[in-house]
Amino acid sequence: MRLFVRLASLAALVAAAACATPPPPPPAPPPAPGATVLMDWRGVITSADRDRYQRRQAAWDLALQQAQRQKGSGDLTRLGDLIRPGADRPGVTPPVGDYRCRTVKLGSQGGEDGLGSVVYGWFACRIEQTPQGLRFTKLTGSQRPSGLLYPENDRHMVLLGALALAQEPTAGAYGRNPDRDLVGVLERIGEARWRLVTPWPAYESNLDLIELVPVRRG
């Protein structure tokens, strides 16, 4: 009889424990002082740039078709993976520092009468670490994009930024001027070679590519 009572009591305790609500997990520790806290780009991007980002494959398709059939400025045959969709490699995060960079414009917003491609010369760019994360800036040239690089995966970072033109000192903050806002995708396409892909830019082309090569010191 005593054994039966003990077993019944034990069963009741097990049932009560199973029905009890487990305590909540402890709160996450606060970030260390000075640590970089990165936001998700999906909570920052404007609706217009979200549309551009989602239609980037269409920008590739149209821009390459126009580049193939329309007259252009510069030799596309020597650019290799820079103008090949799907050329991205793992390990996209670029090192901080100075870069040589050149812009290649593909497609024409002016239709069949415009240039299908333009290959520009080399300019100066920089990637720097900021409290908000990595920032890309094109330092020279008449069109100078600048913005934060948000991690997405091992092959893909998303740039949200703005464009400075002509003699303007710097680009404005993202989200303040829709005519200057831009969205881009950073990809690694070589051992020390990256490209920034900007679909549906505000001016001239239907796809802009910026090739990035680190400046070698010494």
Coordinates of C-alpha atoms in Angstrom, one line a residue:
M1 CA 0.0 0.0 0.0
R2 CA 2.8 2.4 1.0
L3 CA 4.6 1.6 -2.3
F4 CA 1.4 2.5 -4.3
V5 CA 1.0 5.8 -2.5
R6 CA 4.6 6.7 -3.2
L7 CA 4.2 5.9 -6.9
A8 CA 1.0 7.9 -7.1
S9 CA 2.7 10.9 -5.4
L10 CA 5.7 10.7 -7.8
A11 CA 3.4 10.5 -10.8
A12 CA 1.6 13.6 -9.6
L13 CA 4.8 15.5 -9.2
V14 CA 5.9 14.6 -12.7
A15 CA 2.6 15.7 -14.2
A16 CA 2.8 19.0 -12.4
A17 CA 6.3 19.6 -13.6
A18 CA 5.2 18.9 -17.2
C19 CA 2.4 21.4 -17.0
A20 CA 4.4 24.1 -15.4
T21 CA 5.5 27.0 -17.6
P22 CA 9.3 27.1 -18.1
P23 CA 11.0 30.2 -16.9
P24 CA 11.8 32.8 -19.7
P25 CA 15.4 32.8 -21.1
P26 CA 17.7 35.4 -19.7
P27 CA 17.8 38.6 -21.7
A28 CA 20.6 38.9 -24.3
P29 CA 23.7 40.8 -22.9
P30 CA 24.1 44.4 -24.2
P31 CA 26.7 45.0 -26.9
A32 CA 30.2 45.7 -25.7
P33 CA 31.2 49.4 -25.6
G34 CA 32.2 50.5 -29.0
A35 CA 30.9 47.4 -30.8
T36 CA 29.3 47.8 -34.2
V37 CA 25.6 47.0 -34.2
L38 CA 24.4 46.4 -37.8
M39 CA 20.8 46.9 -38.8
D40 CA 19.1 44.7 -41.4
W41 CA 18.9 46.5 -44.7
R42 CA 15.3 45.3 -45.1
G43 CA 14.3 47.7 -42.4
V44 CA 16.1 50.6 -44.0
I45 CA 15.5 50.3 -47.8
T46 CA 12.9 52.5 -49.4
S47 CA 10.0 50.9 -51.4
A48 CA 11.4 52.3 -54.7
D49 CA 14.9 50.7 -54.0
R50 CA 13.3 47.5 -52.9
D51 CA 11.6 47.3 -56.3
R52 CA 15.0 48.0 -58.1
Y53 CA 16.7 45.3 -56.0
Q54 CA 14.0 42.7 -56.7
R55 CA 14.3 43.5 -60.5
R56 CA 18.0 43.4 -60.7
Q57 CA 18.1 40.3 -63.0
A58 CA 15.8 42.1 -65.4
A59 CA 18.3 45.0 -65.4
W60 CA 21.1 42.6 -66.2
D61 CA 19.1 41.0 -69.1
L62 CA 18.1 44.3 -70.7
A63 CA 21.4 46.1 -70.2
L64 CA 23.4 43.2 -71.7
Q65 CA 21.1 42.9 -74.7
Q66 CA 21.4 46.6 -75.4
A67 CA 25.2 46.5 -74.9
Q68 CA 25.4 43.7 -77.5
R69 CA 23.4 45.3 -80.3
Q70 CA 24.1 49.0 -79.8
K71 CA 27.2 51.0 -80.3
G72 CA 29.3 51.6 -77.2
S73 CA 32.4 53.3 -75.9
G74 CA 35.2 51.0 -74.6
D75 CA 36.1 47.4 -75.1
L76 CA 33.7 45.0 -73.3
T77 CA 35.5 41.9 -74.4
R78 CA 38.4 42.6 -72.0
L79 CA 36.3 42.9 -68.9
G80 CA 35.8 39.2 -68.2
D81 CA 33.8 38.3 -65.1
L82 CA 33.1 42.0 -64.4
I83 CA 30.2 41.8 -66.9
R84 CA 29.2 38.2 -66.4
P85 CA 26.1 37.5 -64.3
G86 CA 26.6 34.8 -61.7
A87 CA 30.4 35.4 -61.4
D88 CA 30.2 36.0 -57.6
R89 CA 32.5 34.0 -55.3
P90 CA 32.4 33.2 -51.5
G91 CA 34.1 35.6 -49.1
V92 CA 32.5 38.8 -50.2
T93 CA 33.6 41.0 -47.3
P94 CA 36.2 43.4 -48.6
P95 CA 39.2 44.6 -46.7
V96 CA 39.2 48.2 -45.4
G97 CA 41.4 50.5 -47.4
D98 CA 41.9 52.5 -50.6
Y99 CA 40.8 51.0 -54.0
R100 CA 41.2 51.7 -57.7
C101 CA 37.8 51.7 -59.2
R102 CA 36.2 52.2 -62.6
T103 CA 32.6 52.4 -63.7
V104 CA 31.0 50.4 -66.6
K105 CA 27.6 51.5 -67.7
L106 CA 25.5 48.9 -69.6
G107 CA 22.3 49.6 -71.5
S108 CA 20.7 53.0 -72.3
Q109 CA 17.7 54.8 -70.9
G110 CA 17.5 56.6 -74.2
G111 CA 16.5 53.5 -76.1
E112 CA 18.1 52.4 -79.3
D113 CA 19.6 55.9 -79.9
G114 CA 21.8 55.8 -76.8
L115 CA 25.1 54.2 -76.1
G116 CA 24.7 50.5 -75.2
S117 CA 27.9 50.6 -73.0
V118 CA 30.5 53.0 -71.7
V119 CA 33.7 51.9 -70.0
Y120 CA 35.3 54.7 -67.9
G121 CA 38.8 55.1 -66.7
W122 CA 40.1 54.4 -63.2
F123 CA 39.2 56.6 -60.2
A124 CA 39.7 56.5 -56.5
C125 CA 37.4 54.7 -54.0
R126 CA 37.6 53.8 -50.4
I127 CA 36.1 51.3 -48.0
E128 CA 36.2 52.3 -44.3
Q129 CA 35.0 50.9 -41.0
T130 CA 32.4 53.2 -39.3
P131 CA 30.3 52.7 -36.1
Q132 CA 27.4 51.7 -38.4
G133 CA 29.4 49.2 -40.4
L134 CA 31.5 49.2 -43.6
R135 CA 31.1 52.3 -45.9
F136 CA 31.9 52.5 -49.6
T137 CA 32.7 55.9 -51.1
K138 CA 33.8 56.8 -54.6
L139 CA 36.1 59.7 -54.0
T140 CA 36.7 61.1 -57.5
G141 CA 34.7 61.5 -60.8
S142 CA 31.5 63.3 -61.7
Q143 CA 29.2 60.7 -60.3
R144 CA 30.2 59.6 -56.8
P145 CA 28.1 57.0 -55.0
S146 CA 28.5 56.4 -51.3
G147 CA 26.7 54.2 -48.7
L148 CA 26.7 51.5 -46.1
L149 CA 27.4 47.9 -46.9
Y150 CA 25.0 45.5 -45.2
P151 CA 25.9 41.8 -44.8
E152 CA 23.4 39.5 -46.5
N153 CA 25.3 36.2 -47.0
D154 CA 28.8 34.9 -47.9
R155 CA 28.5 36.1 -51.5
H156 CA 26.4 39.2 -51.3
M157 CA 26.4 42.5 -49.5
V158 CA 23.7 45.2 -50.0
L159 CA 24.7 48.8 -50.4
L160 CA 22.2 51.5 -49.6
G161 CA 23.5 54.9 -50.4
A162 CA 23.2 58.2 -52.4
L163 CA 24.9 59.9 -55.3
A164 CA 26.9 63.1 -55.3
L165 CA 27.2 64.9 -58.7
A166 CA 29.8 67.2 -60.2
Q167 CA 31.2 69.6 -57.6
E168 CA 29.0 68.6 -54.7
P169 CA 31.1 67.9 -51.6
T170 CA 29.5 64.7 -50.5
A171 CA 26.5 62.5 -51.1
G172 CA 23.4 63.2 -48.9
A173 CA 22.0 60.7 -46.4
Y174 CA 20.2 57.7 -47.8
G175 CA 16.4 58.1 -47.9
R176 CA 16.3 61.9 -48.1
N177 CA 16.2 62.4 -51.9
P178 CA 14.7 59.7 -54.0
D179 CA 16.4 61.1 -57.1
R180 CA 19.8 60.4 -55.6
D181 CA 19.1 57.2 -53.6
L182 CA 20.6 54.0 -54.9
V183 CA 20.7 50.3 -54.1
G184 CA 23.6 48.1 -55.0
V185 CA 25.0 44.6 -54.6
L186 CA 28.6 44.0 -53.7
E187 CA 30.2 40.8 -55.0
R188 CA 33.7 39.3 -55.1
I189 CA 34.7 38.2 -58.6
G190 CA 38.4 37.4 -58.2
E191 CA 41.2 36.9 -55.7
A192 CA 41.4 40.7 -55.1
R193 CA 38.6 42.0 -57.3
W194 CA 35.1 43.1 -56.4
R195 CA 32.2 44.6 -58.3
L196 CA 29.3 46.8 -57.1
V197 CA 26.2 46.1 -59.2
T198 CA 23.6 49.0 -59.3
P199 CA 20.4 48.1 -61.1
W200 CA 18.2 50.8 -62.7
P201 CA 20.4 53.8 -61.8
A202 CA 18.8 57.3 -62.0
Y203 CA 20.9 58.4 -64.9
E204 CA 21.9 57.2 -68.4
S205 CA 22.2 53.4 -68.1
N206 CA 20.1 50.5 -67.0
L207 CA 22.9 48.8 -65.0
D208 CA 26.0 50.3 -63.5
L209 CA 29.1 48.2 -62.5
I210 CA 31.9 49.6 -60.4
E211 CA 35.0 47.4 -60.4
L212 CA 37.1 47.6 -57.2
V213 CA 40.8 46.6 -56.9
P214 CA 42.7 47.3 -53.7
V215 CA 45.6 49.7 -53.9
R216 CA 48.8 47.9 -53.3
R217 CA 51.3 49.7 -51.0
G218 CA 55.0 49.7 -51.3

